[in-house]
Amino acid sequence: MASSDFALFMGQLFRKPHQVVALAPSSAGLCAEMVAELDPDGGPVIELGAGTGNITRAILDAGIAPENCHSIEMNPEFCDHLRDRFPGLNVYQMSAGECGDLPVENVQAIISGLPLLSMPTQLQRDILTGFTQKVAPGGQYVQFTYGPKPSVTKAVRDELNLSWRRSGKIWWNMPPARVYRFSHGEHV
Ligand SMILES: C[S@@+](CC[C@H](N)C(=O)[O-])C[C@H]1O[C@@H](n2cnc3c(N)ncnc32)[C@H](O)[C@@H]1O
């Protein structure tokens, strides 16, 4: 990660701590786990809370073409940075709660760097409802978390019939994290 990316991240963390909600950008190990099940031929991907683009970089390195990656980020400084860093990437400056409105269908996965568990339940519901609208059969909502509980609150999991599995702990991250993969209906 370039030192200018790190400086941008820390500057925005200082100005907007309630939006960024992380001590540091995601590590290489966490990014690798987030994209581990992407298929280069599996269709488009939506990314939520792209920040300075560490997970975006991993999505593209997994073989997803920039025009097949749709990255939502609400912070305008991060959006400008993403457009400079990744020519051809679809960058949307908007709330992740509106992901159901994106002009893309049948996505293979939504990869989320959002601080989801610190968000209000209604916003979580809007985001995961968007997932159920946009995802292809068998597709995943991929979300890391630092704590011991699943990274989508139980009320929303139950309402939307979401099943999940989780990775081992990724220690080489600040703080250590796990990746949860949620599916809609019977697929996990
Ligand atoms: C923990 S940082 C993750 C950044 C990057 N994906 C990473 O893993 O290093 C969370 C990001 O989500 C963005 N964010 C927070 N709430 C959001 C919302 N409602 N809609 C879109 N982006 C949001 C923040 O601006 C921030 O860039």
JSON list of C-alpha atoms and ligand atoms in Angstrom, two decimals:
[
{"chain": "A", "resi": 1, "resn": "MET", "atom": "CA", "xyz": [0.00, 0.00, 0.00]},
{"chain": "A", "resi": 2, "resn": "ALA", "atom": "CA", "xyz": [1.39, 3.42, -0.96]},
{"chain": "A", "resi": 3, "resn": "SER", "atom": "CA", "xyz": [2.20, 5.75, 1.92]},
{"chain": "A", "resi": 4, "resn": "SER", "atom": "CA", "xyz": [-0.04, 8.42, 0.31]},
{"chain": "A", "resi": 5, "resn": "ASP", "atom": "CA", "xyz": [-2.99, 5.96, 0.51]},
{"chain": "A", "resi": 6, "resn": "PHE", "atom": "CA", "xyz": [-2.26, 5.39, 4.18]},
{"chain": "A", "resi": 7, "resn": "ALA", "atom": "CA", "xyz": [-2.07, 9.13, 4.84]},
{"chain": "A", "resi": 8, "resn": "LEU", "atom": "CA", "xyz": [-5.39, 9.68, 3.05]},
{"chain": "A", "resi": 9, "resn": "PHE", "atom": "CA", "xyz": [-7.01, 6.89, 5.08]},
{"chain": "A", "resi": 10, "resn": "MET", "atom": "CA", "xyz": [-5.70, 8.22, 8.41]},
{"chain": "A", "resi": 11, "resn": "GLY", "atom": "CA", "xyz": [-6.74, 11.80, 7.52]},
{"chain": "A", "resi": 12, "resn": "GLN", "atom": "CA", "xyz": [-10.31, 10.69, 6.77]},
{"chain": "A", "resi": 13, "resn": "LEU", "atom": "CA", "xyz": [-10.37, 8.48, 9.88]},
{"chain": "A", "resi": 14, "resn": "PHE", "atom": "CA", "xyz": [-9.48, 11.57, 11.91]},
{"chain": "A", "resi": 15, "resn": "ARG", "atom": "CA", "xyz": [-12.17, 13.73, 10.21]},
{"chain": "A", "resi": 16, "resn": "LYS", "atom": "CA", "xyz": [-14.97, 11.12, 9.91]},
{"chain": "A", "resi": 17, "resn": "PRO", "atom": "CA", "xyz": [-14.33, 8.43, 12.55]},
{"chain": "A", "resi": 18, "resn": "HIS", "atom": "CA", "xyz": [-17.98, 7.29, 12.59]},
{"chain": "A", "resi": 19, "resn": "GLN", "atom": "CA", "xyz": [-17.88, 6.49, 8.87]},
{"chain": "A", "resi": 20, "resn": "VAL", "atom": "CA", "xyz": [-14.43, 4.91, 8.60]},
{"chain": "A", "resi": 21, "resn": "VAL", "atom": "CA", "xyz": [-14.55, 2.90, 11.87]},
{"chain": "A", "resi": 22, "resn": "ALA", "atom": "CA", "xyz": [-11.24, 1.05, 11.42]},
{"chain": "A", "resi": 23, "resn": "LEU", "atom": "CA", "xyz": [-7.78, 1.48, 12.89]},
{"chain": "A", "resi": 24, "resn": "ALA", "atom": "CA", "xyz": [-6.11, 0.87, 9.53]},
{"chain": "A", "resi": 25, "resn": "PRO", "atom": "CA", "xyz": [-6.95, -0.24, 5.98]},
{"chain": "A", "resi": 26, "resn": "SER", "atom": "CA", "xyz": [-7.53, -3.99, 5.51]},
{"chain": "A", "resi": 27, "resn": "SER", "atom": "CA", "xyz": [-4.31, -6.03, 5.37]},
{"chain": "A", "resi": 28, "resn": "ALA", "atom": "CA", "xyz": [-3.19, -8.10, 2.38]},
{"chain": "A", "resi": 29, "resn": "GLY", "atom": "CA", "xyz": [-4.20, -11.28, 4.22]},
{"chain": "A", "resi": 30, "resn": "LEU", "atom": "CA", "xyz": [-7.71, -10.03, 4.95]},
{"chain": "A", "resi": 31, "resn": "CYS", "atom": "CA", "xyz": [-8.14, -8.76, 1.37]},
{"chain": "A", "resi": 32, "resn": "ALA", "atom": "CA", "xyz": [-7.02, -12.16, 0.01]},
{"chain": "A", "resi": 33, "resn": "GLU", "atom": "CA", "xyz": [-9.64, -13.96, 2.11]},
{"chain": "A", "resi": 34, "resn": "MET", "atom": "CA", "xyz": [-12.36, -11.49, 1.07]},
{"chain": "A", "resi": 35, "resn": "VAL", "atom": "CA", "xyz": [-11.85, -12.31, -2.64]},
{"chain": "A", "resi": 36, "resn": "ALA", "atom": "CA", "xyz": [-10.81, -15.98, -2.31]},
{"chain": "A", "resi": 37, "resn": "GLU", "atom": "CA", "xyz": [-14.01, -17.38, -3.88]},
{"chain": "A", "resi": 38, "resn": "LEU", "atom": "CA", "xyz": [-14.43, -14.88, -6.74]},
{"chain": "A", "resi": 39, "resn": "ASP", "atom": "CA", "xyz": [-14.58, -16.39, -10.22]},
{"chain": "A", "resi": 40, "resn": "PRO", "atom": "CA", "xyz": [-13.05, -14.30, -13.05]},
{"chain": "A", "resi": 41, "resn": "ASP", "atom": "CA", "xyz": [-15.81, -15.64, -15.33]},
{"chain": "A", "resi": 42, "resn": "GLY", "atom": "CA", "xyz": [-18.57, -15.52, -12.71]},
{"chain": "A", "resi": 43, "resn": "GLY", "atom": "CA", "xyz": [-20.09, -12.15, -13.53]},
{"chain": "A", "resi": 44, "resn": "PRO", "atom": "CA", "xyz": [-19.99, -8.69, -11.97]},
{"chain": "A", "resi": 45, "resn": "VAL", "atom": "CA", "xyz": [-19.05, -7.80, -8.42]},
{"chain": "A", "resi": 46, "resn": "ILE", "atom": "CA", "xyz": [-20.34, -5.00, -6.16]},
{"chain": "A", "resi": 47, "resn": "GLU", "atom": "CA", "xyz": [-17.99, -3.58, -3.55]},
{"chain": "A", "resi": 48, "resn": "LEU", "atom": "CA", "xyz": [-19.27, -1.56, -0.57]},
{"chain": "A", "resi": 49, "resn": "GLY", "atom": "CA", "xyz": [-17.17, 0.93, 1.43]},
{"chain": "A", "resi": 50, "resn": "ALA", "atom": "CA", "xyz": [-14.15, 0.82, -0.88]},
{"chain": "A", "resi": 51, "resn": "GLY", "atom": "CA", "xyz": [-12.11, 3.39, 1.08]},
{"chain": "A", "resi": 52, "resn": "THR", "atom": "CA", "xyz": [-8.64, 3.85, -0.42]},
{"chain": "A", "resi": 53, "resn": "GLY", "atom": "CA", "xyz": [-9.03, 0.65, -2.46]},
{"chain": "A", "resi": 54, "resn": "ASN", "atom": "CA", "xyz": [-7.13, -2.17, -0.76]},
{"chain": "A", "resi": 55, "resn": "ILE", "atom": "CA", "xyz": [-9.98, -4.64, -1.30]},
{"chain": "A", "resi": 56, "resn": "THR", "atom": "CA", "xyz": [-10.68, -3.13, -4.73]},
{"chain": "A", "resi": 57, "resn": "ARG", "atom": "CA", "xyz": [-7.07, -3.96, -5.71]},
{"chain": "A", "resi": 58, "resn": "ALA", "atom": "CA", "xyz": [-7.58, -7.56, -4.55]},
{"chain": "A", "resi": 59, "resn": "ILE", "atom": "CA", "xyz": [-10.87, -7.86, -6.51]},
{"chain": "A", "resi": 60, "resn": "LEU", "atom": "CA", "xyz": [-9.13, -6.73, -9.72]},
{"chain": "A", "resi": 61, "resn": "ASP", "atom": "CA", "xyz": [-6.12, -8.98, -9.02]},
{"chain": "A", "resi": 62, "resn": "ALA", "atom": "CA", "xyz": [-8.58, -11.89, -8.69]},
{"chain": "A", "resi": 63, "resn": "GLY", "atom": "CA", "xyz": [-9.34, -11.42, -12.38]},
{"chain": "A", "resi": 64, "resn": "ILE", "atom": "CA", "xyz": [-12.43, -9.21, -12.25]},
{"chain": "A", "resi": 65, "resn": "ALA", "atom": "CA", "xyz": [-12.20, -6.56, -14.99]},
{"chain": "A", "resi": 66, "resn": "PRO", "atom": "CA", "xyz": [-12.57, -2.95, -13.73]},
{"chain": "A", "resi": 67, "resn": "GLU", "atom": "CA", "xyz": [-15.73, -2.47, -15.80]},
{"chain": "A", "resi": 68, "resn": "ASN", "atom": "CA", "xyz": [-17.23, -5.50, -14.02]},
{"chain": "A", "resi": 69, "resn": "CYS", "atom": "CA", "xyz": [-16.52, -4.08, -10.58]},
{"chain": "A", "resi": 70, "resn": "HIS", "atom": "CA", "xyz": [-19.03, -1.59, -9.10]},
{"chain": "A", "resi": 71, "resn": "SER", "atom": "CA", "xyz": [-17.60, 0.16, -6.04]},
{"chain": "A", "resi": 72, "resn": "ILE", "atom": "CA", "xyz": [-19.78, 2.23, -3.70]},
{"chain": "A", "resi": 73, "resn": "GLU", "atom": "CA", "xyz": [-18.14, 4.71, -1.33]},
{"chain": "A", "resi": 74, "resn": "MET", "atom": "CA", "xyz": [-19.87, 7.64, 0.40]},
{"chain": "A", "resi": 75, "resn": "ASN", "atom": "CA", "xyz": [-16.71, 9.69, 1.11]},
{"chain": "A", "resi": 76, "resn": "PRO", "atom": "CA", "xyz": [-15.96, 12.07, -1.83]},
{"chain": "A", "resi": 77, "resn": "GLU", "atom": "CA", "xyz": [-12.20, 12.20, -1.18]},
{"chain": "A", "resi": 78, "resn": "PHE", "atom": "CA", "xyz": [-12.00, 8.39, -1.29]},
{"chain": "A", "resi": 79, "resn": "CYS", "atom": "CA", "xyz": [-14.10, 8.38, -4.51]},
{"chain": "A", "resi": 80, "resn": "ASP", "atom": "CA", "xyz": [-11.69, 10.80, -6.23]},
{"chain": "A", "resi": 81, "resn": "HIS", "atom": "CA", "xyz": [-8.79, 8.63, -5.14]},
{"chain": "A", "resi": 82, "resn": "LEU", "atom": "CA", "xyz": [-10.44, 5.43, -6.42]},
{"chain": "A", "resi": 83, "resn": "ARG", "atom": "CA", "xyz": [-11.10, 7.01, -9.83]},
{"chain": "A", "resi": 84, "resn": "ASP", "atom": "CA", "xyz": [-7.44, 8.04, -10.10]},
{"chain": "A", "resi": 85, "resn": "ARG", "atom": "CA", "xyz": [-6.09, 4.73, -8.86]},
{"chain": "A", "resi": 86, "resn": "PHE", "atom": "CA", "xyz": [-8.30, 2.37, -10.93]},
{"chain": "A", "resi": 87, "resn": "PRO", "atom": "CA", "xyz": [-9.11, 3.63, -14.46]},
{"chain": "A", "resi": 88, "resn": "GLY", "atom": "CA", "xyz": [-12.28, 1.96, -15.79]},
{"chain": "A", "resi": 89, "resn": "LEU", "atom": "CA", "xyz": [-13.65, 1.09, -12.34]},
{"chain": "A", "resi": 90, "resn": "ASN", "atom": "CA", "xyz": [-17.32, 2.02, -11.76]},
{"chain": "A", "resi": 91, "resn": "VAL", "atom": "CA", "xyz": [-17.23, 4.32, -8.71]},
{"chain": "A", "resi": 92, "resn": "TYR", "atom": "CA", "xyz": [-20.51, 5.50, -7.13]},
{"chain": "A", "resi": 93, "resn": "GLN", "atom": "CA", "xyz": [-20.49, 8.19, -4.46]},
{"chain": "A", "resi": 94, "resn": "MET", "atom": "CA", "xyz": [-23.61, 7.13, -2.57]},
{"chain": "A", "resi": 95, "resn": "SER", "atom": "CA", "xyz": [-24.78, 5.26, 0.51]},
{"chain": "A", "resi": 96, "resn": "ALA", "atom": "CA", "xyz": [-24.45, 1.49, 0.49]},
{"chain": "A", "resi": 97, "resn": "GLY", "atom": "CA", "xyz": [-28.08, 1.41, 1.60]},
{"chain": "A", "resi": 98, "resn": "GLU", "atom": "CA", "xyz": [-29.00, 2.22, -2.01]},
{"chain": "A", "resi": 99, "resn": "CYS", "atom": "CA", "xyz": [-27.02, -0.66, -3.55]},
{"chain": "A", "resi": 100, "resn": "GLY", "atom": "CA", "xyz": [-30.30, -2.16, -4.78]},
{"chain": "A", "resi": 101, "resn": "ASP", "atom": "CA", "xyz": [-30.52, 0.78, -7.24]},
{"chain": "A", "resi": 102, "resn": "LEU", "atom": "CA", "xyz": [-27.22, 0.08, -9.04]},
{"chain": "A", "resi": 103, "resn": "PRO", "atom": "CA", "xyz": [-27.45, -0.51, -12.82]},
{"chain": "A", "resi": 104, "resn": "VAL", "atom": "CA", "xyz": [-26.12, -4.07, -12.58]},
{"chain": "A", "resi": 105, "resn": "GLU", "atom": "CA", "xyz": [-27.83, -7.46, -12.17]},
{"chain": "A", "resi": 106, "resn": "ASN", "atom": "CA", "xyz": [-26.82, -11.06, -11.39]},
{"chain": "A", "resi": 107, "resn": "VAL", "atom": "CA", "xyz": [-23.72, -10.18, -9.39]},
{"chain": "A", "resi": 108, "resn": "GLN", "atom": "CA", "xyz": [-21.63, -13.11, -8.19]},
{"chain": "A", "resi": 109, "resn": "ALA", "atom": "CA", "xyz": [-20.83, -11.37, -4.90]},
{"chain": "A", "resi": 110, "resn": "ILE", "atom": "CA", "xyz": [-21.08, -8.23, -2.83]},
{"chain": "A", "resi": 111, "resn": "ILE", "atom": "CA", "xyz": [-17.75, -7.65, -1.12]},
{"chain": "A", "resi": 112, "resn": "SER", "atom": "CA", "xyz": [-18.21, -5.31, 1.84]},
{"chain": "A", "resi": 113, "resn": "GLY", "atom": "CA", "xyz": [-15.61, -3.29, 3.71]},
{"chain": "A", "resi": 114, "resn": "LEU", "atom": "CA", "xyz": [-18.37, -1.48, 5.61]},
{"chain": "A", "resi": 115, "resn": "PRO", "atom": "CA", "xyz": [-18.46, -1.22, 9.40]},
{"chain": "A", "resi": 116, "resn": "LEU", "atom": "CA", "xyz": [-21.78, -3.08, 9.16]},
{"chain": "A", "resi": 117, "resn": "LEU", "atom": "CA", "xyz": [-22.39, -4.05, 12.78]},
{"chain": "A", "resi": 118, "resn": "SER", "atom": "CA", "xyz": [-21.94, -0.46, 13.92]},
{"chain": "A", "resi": 119, "resn": "MET", "atom": "CA", "xyz": [-24.69, 0.66, 11.51]},
{"chain": "A", "resi": 120, "resn": "PRO", "atom": "CA", "xyz": [-28.39, 1.02, 12.44]},
{"chain": "A", "resi": 121, "resn": "THR", "atom": "CA", "xyz": [-30.49, -2.10, 11.87]},
{"chain": "A", "resi": 122, "resn": "GLN", "atom": "CA", "xyz": [-32.58, -0.36, 9.18]},
{"chain": "A", "resi": 123, "resn": "LEU", "atom": "CA", "xyz": [-29.44, 0.49, 7.17]},
{"chain": "A", "resi": 124, "resn": "GLN", "atom": "CA", "xyz": [-28.22, -3.11, 7.49]},
{"chain": "A", "resi": 125, "resn": "ARG", "atom": "CA", "xyz": [-31.65, -4.25, 6.30]},
{"chain": "A", "resi": 126, "resn": "ASP", "atom": "CA", "xyz": [-31.52, -1.93, 3.26]},
{"chain": "A", "resi": 127, "resn": "ILE", "atom": "CA", "xyz": [-28.01, -3.15, 2.34]},
{"chain": "A", "resi": 128, "resn": "LEU", "atom": "CA", "xyz": [-28.84, -6.84, 2.67]},
{"chain": "A", "resi": 129, "resn": "THR", "atom": "CA", "xyz": [-32.17, -6.38, 0.87]},
{"chain": "A", "resi": 130, "resn": "GLY", "atom": "CA", "xyz": [-30.16, -4.83, -1.98]},
{"chain": "A", "resi": 131, "resn": "PHE", "atom": "CA", "xyz": [-28.00, -7.95, -1.90]},
{"chain": "A", "resi": 132, "resn": "THR", "atom": "CA", "xyz": [-31.02, -10.26, -2.30]},
{"chain": "A", "resi": 133, "resn": "GLN", "atom": "CA", "xyz": [-32.17, -8.13, -5.28]},
{"chain": "A", "resi": 134, "resn": "LYS", "atom": "CA", "xyz": [-28.85, -8.01, -7.10]},
{"chain": "A", "resi": 135, "resn": "VAL", "atom": "CA", "xyz": [-27.24, -11.38, -6.46]},
{"chain": "A", "resi": 136, "resn": "ALA", "atom": "CA", "xyz": [-27.26, -14.31, -8.90]},
{"chain": "A", "resi": 137, "resn": "PRO", "atom": "CA", "xyz": [-28.43, -17.69, -7.49]},
{"chain": "A", "resi": 138, "resn": "GLY", "atom": "CA", "xyz": [-25.74, -19.03, -5.16]},
{"chain": "A", "resi": 139, "resn": "GLY", "atom": "CA", "xyz": [-23.97, -15.67, -4.88]},
{"chain": "A", "resi": 140, "resn": "GLN", "atom": "CA", "xyz": [-22.44, -14.33, -1.68]},
{"chain": "A", "resi": 141, "resn": "TYR", "atom": "CA", "xyz": [-22.42, -11.30, 0.57]},
{"chain": "A", "resi": 142, "resn": "VAL", "atom": "CA", "xyz": [-18.87, -11.22, 1.97]},
{"chain": "A", "resi": 143, "resn": "GLN", "atom": "CA", "xyz": [-18.26, -9.17, 5.12]},
{"chain": "A", "resi": 144, "resn": "PHE", "atom": "CA", "xyz": [-15.42, -9.08, 7.63]},
{"chain": "A", "resi": 145, "resn": "THR", "atom": "CA", "xyz": [-15.81, -8.36, 11.30]},
{"chain": "A", "resi": 146, "resn": "TYR", "atom": "CA", "xyz": [-13.44, -7.92, 14.23]},
{"chain": "A", "resi": 147, "resn": "GLY", "atom": "CA", "xyz": [-15.78, -9.27, 16.91]},
{"chain": "A", "resi": 148, "resn": "PRO", "atom": "CA", "xyz": [-17.05, -12.75, 17.88]},
{"chain": "A", "resi": 149, "resn": "LYS", "atom": "CA", "xyz": [-20.54, -12.48, 16.34]},
{"chain": "A", "resi": 150, "resn": "PRO", "atom": "CA", "xyz": [-21.68, -12.91, 12.70]},
{"chain": "A", "resi": 151, "resn": "SER", "atom": "CA", "xyz": [-21.21, -9.66, 10.82]},
{"chain": "A", "resi": 152, "resn": "VAL", "atom": "CA", "xyz": [-24.94, -9.22, 10.01]},
{"chain": "A", "resi": 153, "resn": "THR", "atom": "CA", "xyz": [-27.29, -8.78, 12.96]},
{"chain": "A", "resi": 154, "resn": "LYS", "atom": "CA", "xyz": [-29.60, -11.75, 13.75]},
{"chain": "A", "resi": 155, "resn": "ALA", "atom": "CA", "xyz": [-32.84, -9.86, 13.08]},
{"chain": "A", "resi": 156, "resn": "VAL", "atom": "CA", "xyz": [-31.78, -9.12, 9.51]},
{"chain": "A", "resi": 157, "resn": "ARG", "atom": "CA", "xyz": [-30.41, -12.64, 8.95]},
{"chain": "A", "resi": 158, "resn": "ASP", "atom": "CA", "xyz": [-33.72, -14.13, 10.07]},
{"chain": "A", "resi": 159, "resn": "GLU", "atom": "CA", "xyz": [-35.90, -11.72, 8.06]},
{"chain": "A", "resi": 160, "resn": "LEU", "atom": "CA", "xyz": [-33.99, -12.35, 4.83]},
{"chain": "A", "resi": 161, "resn": "ASN", "atom": "CA", "xyz": [-33.33, -16.06, 5.37]},
{"chain": "A", "resi": 162, "resn": "LEU", "atom": "CA", "xyz": [-29.55, -15.66, 5.25]},
{"chain": "A", "resi": 163, "resn": "SER", "atom": "CA", "xyz": [-27.27, -18.60, 5.99]},
{"chain": "A", "resi": 164, "resn": "TRP", "atom": "CA", "xyz": [-23.57, -18.19, 6.60]},
{"chain": "A", "resi": 165, "resn": "ARG", "atom": "CA", "xyz": [-20.15, -19.72, 7.06]},
{"chain": "A", "resi": 166, "resn": "ARG", "atom": "CA", "xyz": [-16.97, -18.07, 8.29]},
{"chain": "A", "resi": 167, "resn": "SER", "atom": "CA", "xyz": [-13.21, -18.16, 7.77]},
{"chain": "A", "resi": 168, "resn": "GLY", "atom": "CA", "xyz": [-10.56, -18.84, 10.35]},
{"chain": "A", "resi": 169, "resn": "LYS", "atom": "CA", "xyz": [-9.17, -15.84, 12.20]},
{"chain": "A", "resi": 170, "resn": "ILE", "atom": "CA", "xyz": [-6.90, -13.60, 10.16]},
{"chain": "A", "resi": 171, "resn": "TRP", "atom": "CA", "xyz": [-4.34, -12.57, 12.77]},
{"chain": "A", "resi": 172, "resn": "TRP", "atom": "CA", "xyz": [-2.25, -10.43, 10.42]},
{"chain": "A", "resi": 173, "resn": "ASN", "atom": "CA", "xyz": [-4.72, -7.56, 10.40]},
{"chain": "A", "resi": 174, "resn": "MET", "atom": "CA", "xyz": [-5.26, -4.58, 12.69]},
{"chain": "A", "resi": 175, "resn": "PRO", "atom": "CA", "xyz": [-7.28, -5.74, 14.59]},
{"chain": "A", "resi": 176, "resn": "PRO", "atom": "CA", "xyz": [-7.52, -9.49, 13.75]},
{"chain": "A", "resi": 177, "resn": "ALA", "atom": "CA", "xyz": [-10.68, -10.29, 11.77]},
{"chain": "A", "resi": 178, "resn": "ARG", "atom": "CA", "xyz": [-12.85, -13.05, 10.35]},
{"chain": "A", "resi": 179, "resn": "VAL", "atom": "CA", "xyz": [-14.63, -13.15, 6.99]},
{"chain": "A", "resi": 180, "resn": "TYR", "atom": "CA", "xyz": [-18.29, -14.22, 6.85]},
{"chain": "A", "resi": 181, "resn": "ARG", "atom": "CA", "xyz": [-19.98, -15.39, 3.65]},
{"chain": "A", "resi": 182, "resn": "PHE", "atom": "CA", "xyz": [-23.77, -15.00, 3.64]},
{"chain": "A", "resi": 183, "resn": "SER", "atom": "CA", "xyz": [-26.08, -16.61, 1.13]},
{"chain": "A", "resi": 184, "resn": "HIS", "atom": "CA", "xyz": [-29.75, -16.11, 0.44]},
{"chain": "A", "resi": 185, "resn": "GLY", "atom": "CA", "xyz": [-32.02, -19.16, 0.68]},
{"chain": "A", "resi": 186, "resn": "GLU", "atom": "CA", "xyz": [-30.55, -22.66, 0.63]},
{"chain": "A", "resi": 187, "resn": "HIS", "atom": "CA", "xyz": [-27.12, -21.92, -0.87]},
{"chain": "A", "resi": 188, "resn": "VAL", "atom": "CA", "xyz": [-24.10, -21.46, 1.43]},
{"chain": "B", "resi": 1, "resn": "LIG", "atom": "C1", "xyz": [-13.46, 0.25, 7.55]},
{"chain": "B", "resi": 1, "resn": "LIG", "atom": "S1", "xyz": [-13.34, 1.35, 6.14]},
{"chain": "B", "resi": 1, "resn": "LIG", "atom": "C2", "xyz": [-12.87, 0.12, 4.93]},
{"chain": "B", "resi": 1, "resn": "LIG", "atom": "C3", "xyz": [-12.06, 0.66, 3.78]},
{"chain": "B", "resi": 1, "resn": "LIG", "atom": "C4", "xyz": [-11.49, -0.38, 2.83]},
{"chain": "B", "resi": 1, "resn": "LIG", "atom": "N1", "xyz": [-12.54, -1.15, 2.16]},
{"chain": "B", "resi": 1, "resn": "LIG", "atom": "C5", "xyz": [-10.58, -1.35, 3.57]},
{"chain": "B", "resi": 1, "resn": "LIG", "atom": "O1", "xyz": [-11.02, -2.49, 3.82]},
{"chain": "B", "resi": 1, "resn": "LIG", "atom": "O2", "xyz": [-9.47, -0.96, 3.90]},
{"chain": "B", "resi": 1, "resn": "LIG", "atom": "C6", "xyz": [-15.09, 1.62, 5.84]},
{"chain": "B", "resi": 1, "resn": "LIG", "atom": "C7", "xyz": [-15.42, 2.42, 4.60]},
{"chain": "B", "resi": 1, "resn": "LIG", "atom": "O3", "xyz": [-16.84, 2.43, 4.44]},
{"chain": "B", "resi": 1, "resn": "LIG", "atom": "C8", "xyz": [-17.25, 3.73, 4.06]},
{"chain": "B", "resi": 1, "resn": "LIG", "atom": "N2", "xyz": [-18.67, 3.88, 4.46]},
{"chain": "B", "resi": 1, "resn": "LIG", "atom": "C9", "xyz": [-19.16, 3.96, 5.73]},
{"chain": "B", "resi": 1, "resn": "LIG", "atom": "N3", "xyz": [-20.49, 4.02, 5.72]},
{"chain": "B", "resi": 1, "resn": "LIG", "atom": "C10", "xyz": [-20.87, 3.96, 4.41]},
{"chain": "B", "resi": 1, "resn": "LIG", "atom": "C11", "xyz": [-22.14, 3.96, 3.74]},
{"chain": "B", "resi": 1, "resn": "LIG", "atom": "N4", "xyz": [-23.30, 4.04, 4.43]},
{"chain": "B", "resi": 1, "resn": "LIG", "atom": "N5", "xyz": [-22.16, 3.88, 2.39]},
{"chain": "B", "resi": 1, "resn": "LIG", "atom": "C12", "xyz": [-21.00, 3.80, 1.69]},
{"chain": "B", "resi": 1, "resn": "LIG", "atom": "N6", "xyz": [-19.77, 3.80, 2.26]},
{"chain": "B", "resi": 1, "resn": "LIG", "atom": "C13", "xyz": [-19.70, 3.87, 3.60]},
{"chain": "B", "resi": 1, "resn": "LIG", "atom": "C14", "xyz": [-16.30, 4.67, 4.77]},
{"chain": "B", "resi": 1, "resn": "LIG", "atom": "O4", "xyz": [-16.24, 5.93, 4.17]},
{"chain": "B", "resi": 1, "resn": "LIG", "atom": "C15", "xyz": [-14.99, 3.88, 4.67]},
{"chain": "B", "resi": 1, "resn": "LIG", "atom": "O5", "xyz": [-14.29, 4.19, 3.49]}
]
